[in-house]
mmCIF file of C-alpha atoms in Angstrom:
data_model
loop_
_atom_site.group_PDB
_atom_site.id
_atom_site.type_symbol
_atom_site.label_atom_id
_atom_site.label_comp_id
_atom_site.label_asym_id
_atom_site.label_seq_id
_atom_site.Cartn_x
_atom_site.Cartn_y
_atom_site.Cartn_z
ATOM 1 C CA MET U 1 6.197 34.566 7.190
ATOM 2 C CA PHE U 2 5.405 32.922 4.013
ATOM 3 C CA ILE U 3 8.935 33.370 2.185
ATOM 4 C CA LEU U 4 8.633 31.108 -0.857
ATOM 5 C CA LYS U 5 5.292 32.782 -2.057
ATOM 6 C CA GLY U 6 6.350 32.855 -5.953
ATOM 7 C CA ILE U 7 7.820 29.203 -5.634
ATOM 8 C CA LEU U 8 5.115 27.300 -3.654
ATOM 9 C CA ARG U 9 1.184 27.136 -3.503
ATOM 10 C CA ALA U 10 0.686 27.655 0.164
ATOM 11 C CA GLU U 11 2.476 28.667 3.602
ATOM 12 C CA THR U 12 1.053 25.219 4.719
ATOM 13 C CA GLN U 13 3.324 23.451 1.650
ATOM 14 C CA GLU U 14 6.218 25.663 2.871
ATOM 15 C CA LYS U 15 6.097 24.696 6.550
ATOM 16 C CA THR U 16 5.620 20.919 5.541
ATOM 17 C CA LEU U 17 8.825 20.931 3.626
ATOM 18 C CA ILE U 18 10.700 22.824 6.262
ATOM 19 C CA TYR U 19 9.374 19.978 8.824
ATOM 20 C CA LEU U 20 10.792 17.408 6.535
ATOM 21 C CA LEU U 21 13.970 18.926 5.725
ATOM 22 C CA VAL U 22 14.610 19.423 9.453
ATOM 23 C CA ARG U 23 13.293 16.053 10.839
ATOM 24 C CA GLU U 24 13.537 14.128 7.714
ATOM 25 C CA THR U 25 10.157 11.888 8.120
ATOM 26 C CA GLY U 26 6.825 12.957 9.512
ATOM 27 C CA TYR U 27 3.251 12.377 9.322
ATOM 28 C CA GLY U 28 0.298 14.655 8.765
ATOM 29 C CA LYS U 29 -1.200 15.158 12.269
ATOM 30 C CA ALA U 30 2.389 15.737 13.835
ATOM 31 C CA ILE U 31 3.509 18.191 11.184
ATOM 32 C CA ALA U 32 0.019 20.022 11.740
ATOM 33 C CA GLU U 33 0.364 20.049 15.654
ATOM 34 C CA PHE U 34 3.937 21.391 15.192
ATOM 35 C CA TYR U 35 2.853 24.363 13.454
ATOM 36 C CA GLY U 36 -0.785 25.011 14.839
ATOM 37 C CA LEU U 37 -2.345 24.277 11.180
ATOM 38 C CA SER U 38 -5.387 22.424 10.259
ATOM 39 C CA PRO U 39 -4.498 18.685 9.704
ATOM 40 C CA ASN U 40 -6.769 18.554 6.697
ATOM 41 C CA ALA U 41 -4.654 21.375 4.834
ATOM 42 C CA THR U 42 -1.486 19.598 5.777
ATOM 43 C CA GLN U 43 -2.684 16.060 4.637
ATOM 44 C CA LYS U 44 -3.759 18.142 1.418
ATOM 45 C CA GLN U 45 -0.393 19.563 0.995
ATOM 46 C CA LEU U 46 1.420 16.478 1.389
ATOM 47 C CA SER U 47 -0.847 14.595 -0.900
ATOM 48 C CA ARG U 48 0.016 17.177 -3.803
ATOM 49 C CA LEU U 49 3.809 17.216 -2.762
ATOM 50 C CA GLU U 50 3.474 13.299 -3.622
ATOM 51 C CA ALA U 51 1.656 13.916 -6.965
ATOM 52 C CA ASP U 52 4.488 16.486 -7.810
ATOM 53 C CA GLY U 53 7.035 13.643 -6.971
ATOM 54 C CA VAL U 54 8.843 15.680 -4.128
ATOM 55 C CA VAL U 55 8.025 13.474 -1.232
ATOM 56 C CA VAL U 56 7.399 10.046 -0.989
ATOM 57 C CA SER U 57 5.344 8.207 1.666
ATOM 58 C CA ARG U 58 4.957 4.633 3.216
ATOM 59 C CA LEU U 59 2.627 2.925 5.736
ATOM 60 C CA ALA U 60 4.299 2.801 9.374
ATOM 61 C CA GLY U 61 1.475 0.898 11.129
ATOM 62 C CA LYS U 62 -1.747 2.924 10.459
ATOM 63 C CA LEU U 63 -0.070 6.137 9.888
ATOM 64 C CA ARG U 64 1.434 7.357 6.519
ATOM 65 C CA GLU U 65 4.914 8.538 6.732
ATOM 66 C CA PHE U 66 6.410 11.145 4.780
ATOM 67 C CA GLU U 67 9.950 12.125 3.436
ATOM 68 C CA LEU U 68 11.426 13.805 0.998
ATOM 69 C CA ASN U 69 12.082 12.106 -2.360
ATOM 70 C CA PRO U 70 15.592 11.393 -2.550
ATOM 71 C CA ARG U 71 15.453 10.538 -6.470
ATOM 72 C CA TYR U 72 13.556 14.294 -6.827
ATOM 73 C CA PRO U 73 15.899 15.826 -9.273
ATOM 74 C CA PHE U 74 15.533 19.718 -7.585
ATOM 75 C CA LEU U 75 16.009 17.833 -4.338
ATOM 76 C CA GLN U 76 19.634 19.951 -3.801
ATOM 77 C CA PRO U 77 18.068 23.258 -4.986
ATOM 78 C CA LEU U 78 15.182 22.971 -2.413
ATOM 79 C CA LYS U 79 17.491 21.819 0.180
ATOM 80 C CA ASP U 80 19.423 25.160 -0.734
ATOM 81 C CA LEU U 81 16.495 27.605 -0.545
#
């Protein structure tokens, strides 16, 4: 069920944010496998979220690990949703 349809771009984006809210960090393939989503679609949404400043990433070996951006000005309202 896509709850935040008017706010977010896609259901994949919503699931990605929920995953990061609950688990704090994650990488594209793990998020995709957890929800049974396409890894390409998940990676695309992570890239968009990073470009928008909602998430930040860092390399952990060969993997790019994502987390919510603690400096994102609307982080608390996003958590409240």
